[in-house]
Amino acid sequence: MIDSPSDPTKTQSGNLFQPIFSGLLASLVGFASSFAIILQGFDAVGATQAQAASGLFALCLGMALVGIGMSYITKMPLSIAWSTPGAALLITTGAVHGGFPAAVGAFMVAAALVVVAGFWRPFGRAVAAIPMPLASAMLAGILFNLCLAPVRAVAELPTLALPIVLAWAVCLRFARIWAVPAAVAVSAVMIAASTELPADLFANAWPAPVLVVPTLNLDAIIGIALPLFVVTMASQNIPGLAVLRSNRYQPDVKPIFVSTGIVSAVGALLGGQLINLAAITAALCAGPEAHPDKTKRYIAAITAGLAYILFALGAGVAAAFISAAPPILIEAVAGLALIGALANALVGSVADEEFRLPAILTFVTAASGLTLFGVGAAFWGLIVGGALHALLKTKKAAS
């Protein structure tokens, strides 16, 4: 017997399974693929294990609240994620004068800039006008050294690192979306088998929010806040909007930017950095795989938000395990997770011949680790690349 299209039980139950599964898949892949990068970023700028766990907790909870709320209100699949490129920036920037409180102050400044971009359209358009090849080159420079970590890990700990890389490569061939989660799972097995974990490792595993009183430091604002804002807008928010629009959604950017900016600022008091529109996992919630009816796909984003509440409760466990693991293995997993982003950034940086040389200059400067006047390489990469492009453009106009 063929089910009638008007059979509400069959239709509704079948329809609900798709977005729920897609939302769970998006949240699982999003968390497993990059939580180690997030924790590494916090550690690099001076956070303690408790502060890192608190920051991860704040990010997951903020992503859940904004994702659920905005998706329900707009009836669009507005998936919210943390800024993975932002975390990579923190790793390459390292400790700043003033320690973690200064980094938190920079997080709040970056969040304020996102809010301004939402309220003041000329500013938002000015940010969007930053040449994408230069923004991509800056991101590629940030990611480059991190993506060398798997090679270094294989050279230093071959018996532990090779299974992680092989698991990633095999899954990349047969089930691309599970490649990084598989690497995370294998690394957990390798760490558990080879590392003598402290008996009290998970004694304080339950997440305990830690208030961090921010301090404003000019070096941190220039070296962290401005590049964090630029890479988050260029590699997360703008691609996230593109994914939504390619799936025939036309969201108003003002409430998205304002809500993510405000929640990021509040979360920063607990150690969190920026949250933003999801870019990579957004397609899992916004595409036809989530539901053939585009008006039902918002359920997937709400489901992902609910799952992030559960991940928030596990933030303490994640931070404790990462802190006990050999750093080179965590760096290797992070590097594998970022290789795809590096590839996309490199392609985007050299695709336009007009920007090719300025983009290469931006890339090598950002990748150099240069620090001038307390300001990191990412900022200087964007400056020198923009200056060279302006110079070449002036010469072309004069001729």
XYZ file of C-alpha atoms in Angstrom:
399
model
C 0.000 0.000 0.000
C 1.361 3.452 -0.980
C 1.199 6.103 1.717
C -1.012 8.993 0.836
C 0.777 12.374 0.659
C -1.904 13.667 2.964
C -1.118 11.115 5.672
C 0.039 13.511 8.439
C 1.654 10.847 10.624
C 3.905 9.420 7.936
C 4.799 12.797 6.451
C 5.555 14.585 9.703
C 7.578 11.781 11.277
C 9.649 11.348 8.132
C 10.176 15.059 7.770
C 11.229 15.587 11.358
C 13.909 12.900 11.276
C 15.870 14.619 8.493
C 16.422 18.020 10.159
C 16.990 16.470 13.588
C 19.657 14.124 12.228
C 21.257 16.922 10.185
C 21.387 19.179 13.244
C 22.963 16.483 15.416
C 25.502 15.714 12.692
C 26.391 19.406 12.265
C 26.938 19.925 15.999
C 28.954 16.724 16.446
C 31.210 17.453 13.482
C 31.576 21.107 14.448
C 32.539 20.334 18.056
C 34.740 17.304 17.462
C 36.582 18.939 14.572
C 37.782 22.028 16.386
C 37.364 21.977 20.179
C 41.061 21.121 20.524
C 41.928 24.233 18.487
C 39.717 26.379 20.713
C 41.378 25.076 23.880
C 44.847 25.481 22.373
C 44.024 29.085 21.516
C 42.977 29.861 25.080
C 46.114 28.206 26.425
C 48.337 30.171 24.031
C 47.069 33.537 25.308
C 47.563 32.588 28.952
C 44.355 30.927 30.143
C 44.528 28.381 32.943
C 42.831 25.008 32.504
C 39.831 26.264 34.509
C 39.611 29.436 32.439
C 39.900 27.458 29.187
C 37.095 25.121 30.295
C 35.013 28.138 31.260
C 35.673 29.749 27.879
C 34.660 26.576 26.029
C 31.526 26.375 28.192
C 30.649 30.007 27.399
C 31.144 29.478 23.660
C 28.968 26.352 23.514
C 26.220 27.954 25.581
C 26.312 31.166 23.550
C 26.149 29.233 20.273
C 23.181 27.281 21.612
C 21.224 30.311 22.812
C 21.726 32.425 19.696
C 21.274 29.508 17.296
C 18.058 28.328 18.911
C 16.646 31.824 19.423
C 17.457 33.276 15.998
C 16.407 30.138 14.119
C 13.075 29.999 15.962
C 12.351 33.694 15.432
C 13.313 33.841 11.750
C 12.331 30.270 10.833
C 15.664 30.043 9.015
C 18.517 27.581 9.720
C 20.860 30.125 11.323
C 23.632 27.836 12.563
C 26.017 29.502 15.000
C 29.616 28.415 15.554
C 32.750 29.585 17.307
C 35.491 31.301 15.318
C 37.907 28.486 14.512
C 40.135 30.842 12.460
C 40.026 33.165 15.464
C 41.335 30.380 17.692
C 44.094 29.682 15.170
C 44.977 33.375 15.354
C 45.292 33.138 19.144
C 47.654 30.165 18.825
C 49.957 32.019 16.454
C 49.755 35.297 18.401
C 50.614 33.756 21.765
C 50.724 35.527 25.098
C 50.217 39.291 25.151
C 51.226 41.889 27.708
C 48.602 41.750 30.432
C 47.985 38.012 30.100
C 44.591 36.421 29.676
C 42.647 39.432 31.057
C 44.135 41.547 28.243
C 43.142 38.868 25.710
C 39.597 38.892 27.124
C 39.555 42.680 26.759
C 40.508 42.176 23.104
C 37.685 39.620 22.713
C 35.237 42.240 23.977
C 36.569 44.882 21.575
C 36.226 42.430 18.655
C 32.664 41.636 19.789
C 31.879 45.371 19.950
C 33.127 45.769 16.366
C 30.737 43.003 15.249
C 27.852 44.871 16.922
C 28.913 48.111 15.216
C 29.009 46.287 11.872
C 25.400 45.270 12.495
C 24.095 48.682 13.548
C 26.171 50.910 11.263
C 25.808 49.694 7.696
C 28.610 51.871 6.239
C 31.051 50.218 8.635
C 29.745 46.781 7.724
C 30.139 47.598 4.032
C 33.672 48.905 4.662
C 34.619 45.616 6.326
C 33.068 43.661 3.463
C 35.108 45.840 1.079
C 38.431 44.520 2.436
C 39.801 42.678 -0.606
C 39.002 39.017 -0.157
C 42.375 37.875 -1.591
C 44.183 39.811 1.163
C 41.845 38.518 3.885
C 42.315 34.975 2.549
C 46.084 35.419 2.434
C 46.130 36.662 6.034
C 44.116 33.621 7.103
C 46.432 31.312 5.152
C 49.429 32.850 6.904
C 47.790 32.302 10.288
C 47.041 28.661 9.460
C 50.289 27.716 7.723
C 52.482 26.905 10.734
C 49.608 25.121 12.472
C 49.161 22.871 9.453
C 52.836 21.833 9.688
C 52.108 20.246 13.079
C 51.046 16.803 11.721
C 54.385 16.532 9.885
C 56.311 17.527 13.012
C 54.288 15.063 15.089
C 55.069 12.175 12.722
C 58.765 13.046 12.921
C 58.738 13.335 16.731
C 56.255 10.598 17.751
C 55.740 8.400 14.668
C 54.086 5.459 16.433
C 51.439 7.744 17.948
C 51.000 10.323 15.192
C 50.949 8.052 12.124
C 47.701 6.251 13.120
C 46.037 9.644 13.612
C 47.119 10.890 10.173
C 46.175 7.588 8.504
C 42.716 7.600 10.105
C 42.198 11.150 8.826
C 43.379 10.249 5.305
C 41.255 7.086 5.023
C 38.108 8.851 6.231
C 38.883 11.736 3.894
C 38.698 9.231 1.045
C 35.506 7.416 2.066
C 33.581 9.756 4.412
C 35.062 13.253 4.196
C 32.853 14.803 6.863
C 34.072 12.288 9.471
C 37.788 12.698 8.736
C 38.625 15.082 11.572
C 36.304 13.463 14.154
C 37.980 10.145 13.314
C 41.394 11.710 13.888
C 40.168 13.064 17.223
C 38.880 9.612 18.237
C 42.125 7.872 17.270
C 44.184 10.523 19.065
C 42.117 9.967 22.212
C 42.902 6.244 22.022
C 46.611 6.927 21.419
C 46.789 9.375 24.326
C 44.929 7.068 26.697
C 47.175 4.145 25.740
C 50.487 5.980 25.924
C 50.061 8.660 28.586
C 49.882 8.103 32.310
C 46.882 10.219 33.139
C 46.699 11.682 36.667
C 44.253 9.881 38.949
C 42.436 13.131 39.721
C 42.330 14.255 36.078
C 38.540 14.457 35.949
C 37.982 15.384 39.593
C 36.847 18.869 38.577
C 35.487 17.905 35.195
C 32.109 19.562 35.672
C 32.325 23.003 34.025
C 32.648 25.826 36.535
C 32.257 29.294 34.980
C 35.218 31.500 35.895
C 34.773 35.264 35.826
C 37.638 37.016 34.047
C 37.870 40.768 34.630
C 39.013 42.224 31.288
C 41.752 44.794 30.879
C 42.251 46.991 27.831
C 45.712 46.853 26.324
C 46.575 48.610 23.053
C 48.906 45.807 21.923
C 46.186 43.207 22.508
C 43.570 45.339 20.745
C 45.751 45.772 17.654
C 47.294 42.301 17.728
C 44.219 40.272 18.672
C 40.974 42.257 18.453
C 41.356 43.706 14.944
C 42.669 40.531 13.222
C 40.125 38.439 15.154
C 37.319 40.665 13.906
C 38.594 40.613 10.303
C 39.171 36.842 10.048
C 35.837 36.114 11.725
C 33.948 38.364 9.340
C 35.878 37.261 6.244
C 36.096 33.522 6.905
C 32.979 32.857 8.986
C 30.201 35.451 8.738
C 30.489 36.330 5.054
C 30.818 32.682 3.873
C 28.000 31.759 6.274
C 25.741 34.336 4.647
C 26.789 33.010 1.234
C 25.745 29.468 2.221
C 22.346 30.731 3.383
C 21.794 32.786 0.235
C 22.845 29.909 -2.014
C 20.039 27.922 -0.369
C 17.502 30.715 -1.069
C 17.469 32.373 2.356
C 17.772 36.150 2.648
C 18.444 36.866 6.335
C 18.731 40.377 7.736
C 22.363 40.672 8.842
C 21.713 43.297 11.538
C 20.086 41.014 14.150
C 22.629 38.268 13.400
C 25.658 40.489 13.927
C 24.155 42.316 16.897
C 23.058 39.155 18.722
C 26.327 37.259 18.126
C 28.346 40.341 19.100
C 26.453 40.984 22.335
C 26.489 37.323 23.393
C 30.210 37.134 22.521
C 30.887 40.156 24.743
C 28.991 38.590 27.652
C 30.690 35.232 27.071
C 34.076 36.954 27.075
C 33.606 37.651 30.780
C 33.753 33.868 31.207
C 36.759 33.549 28.894
C 34.993 32.981 25.556
C 36.038 34.546 22.268
C 33.760 35.251 19.265
C 30.736 33.319 18.069
C 29.470 33.835 14.531
C 27.528 32.319 11.676
C 28.671 28.794 10.907
C 30.365 28.473 7.535
C 31.421 24.839 7.038
C 28.665 23.079 8.986
C 26.028 25.616 7.883
C 25.373 23.635 4.705
C 24.362 20.590 6.769
C 21.488 22.572 8.253
C 20.629 24.874 5.336
C 20.910 22.439 2.420
C 18.296 20.093 0.931
C 19.770 17.167 2.880
C 18.272 18.706 6.014
C 14.781 18.776 4.489
C 13.307 19.073 0.988
C 11.059 21.869 2.298
C 13.242 24.917 3.056
C 10.705 26.200 5.595
C 11.422 23.174 7.824
C 15.216 23.337 7.863
C 15.341 25.719 10.832
C 14.592 22.638 12.968
C 18.097 21.384 12.131
C 19.727 24.564 13.496
C 17.593 24.381 16.648
C 18.615 20.735 17.139
C 22.279 21.684 16.733
C 21.788 24.382 19.389
C 20.279 21.897 21.826
C 23.220 19.545 21.247
C 25.666 22.358 22.035
C 24.070 22.696 25.466
C 25.148 19.101 26.141
C 28.635 19.832 24.804
C 28.810 22.836 27.137
C 28.343 20.479 30.079
C 31.290 18.409 28.847
C 33.655 21.381 28.525
C 35.475 20.524 31.747
C 36.150 16.951 30.630
C 37.468 18.156 27.260
C 39.778 20.720 28.874
C 41.104 18.239 31.431
C 41.888 15.599 28.819
C 43.566 18.073 26.455
C 45.707 19.466 29.268
C 47.051 15.969 30.077
C 47.812 15.050 26.468
C 51.189 15.448 24.715
C 50.968 18.918 23.114
C 52.414 17.747 19.791
C 49.531 15.295 19.288
C 46.914 17.961 20.007
C 48.691 20.268 17.590
C 48.667 17.497 14.978
C 44.915 17.035 15.262
C 44.432 20.799 15.077
C 46.623 20.953 11.984
C 44.649 18.212 10.251
C 41.416 20.023 11.073
C 42.722 23.210 9.462
C 44.229 21.819 6.242
C 40.972 22.246 4.330
C 40.673 25.843 5.500
C 44.298 26.480 4.497
C 43.665 25.079 1.018
C 40.604 27.272 0.515
C 42.447 30.337 1.816
C 45.422 29.756 -0.492
C 43.171 29.339 -3.527
C 41.230 32.472 -2.625
C 44.395 34.488 -2.114
C 45.950 33.896 -5.568
C 42.908 33.476 -7.805
C 42.801 37.173 -8.786
C 45.941 38.185 -10.705
C 45.556 41.838 -9.683
C 45.973 40.898 -6.016
C 48.415 38.003 -6.441
C 51.659 39.706 -5.370
C 50.082 41.737 -2.534
C 48.370 38.556 -1.326
C 51.648 36.604 -1.366
C 53.290 39.412 0.628
C 50.389 39.310 3.088
C 50.740 35.519 3.375
C 54.499 35.406 4.005
C 54.292 38.274 6.490
C 51.420 36.689 8.409
C 53.191 33.318 8.391
C 56.529 34.782 9.519
C 55.640 35.180 13.187
C 56.856 38.780 13.010
C 56.068 40.992 16.006
C 56.599 44.752 15.813
C 55.708 47.153 18.611
C 53.971 44.270 20.367
C 51.636 43.715 17.399
C 51.439 40.274 15.769
C 52.160 39.219 12.188
C 48.532 38.849 11.058
C 47.867 42.569 11.393
C 51.123 43.549 9.664
C 50.416 41.104 6.845
C 47.150 42.845 6.042
C 48.830 46.265 6.270
C 51.801 45.515 3.998
C 49.667 43.642 1.477
C 47.178 46.496 1.330
C 49.989 49.032 0.980
C 51.596 47.107 -1.904
C 48.254 46.783 -3.683
C 47.626 50.518 -3.296
C 51.130 51.258 -4.646
C 50.726 48.982 -7.657
C 47.277 50.373 -8.356
C 48.648 53.938 -8.250
C 51.459 53.009 -10.653
C 48.971 51.405 -13.042
C 46.724 54.475 -12.953
C 49.695 56.776 -13.604
C 50.769 54.789 -16.639
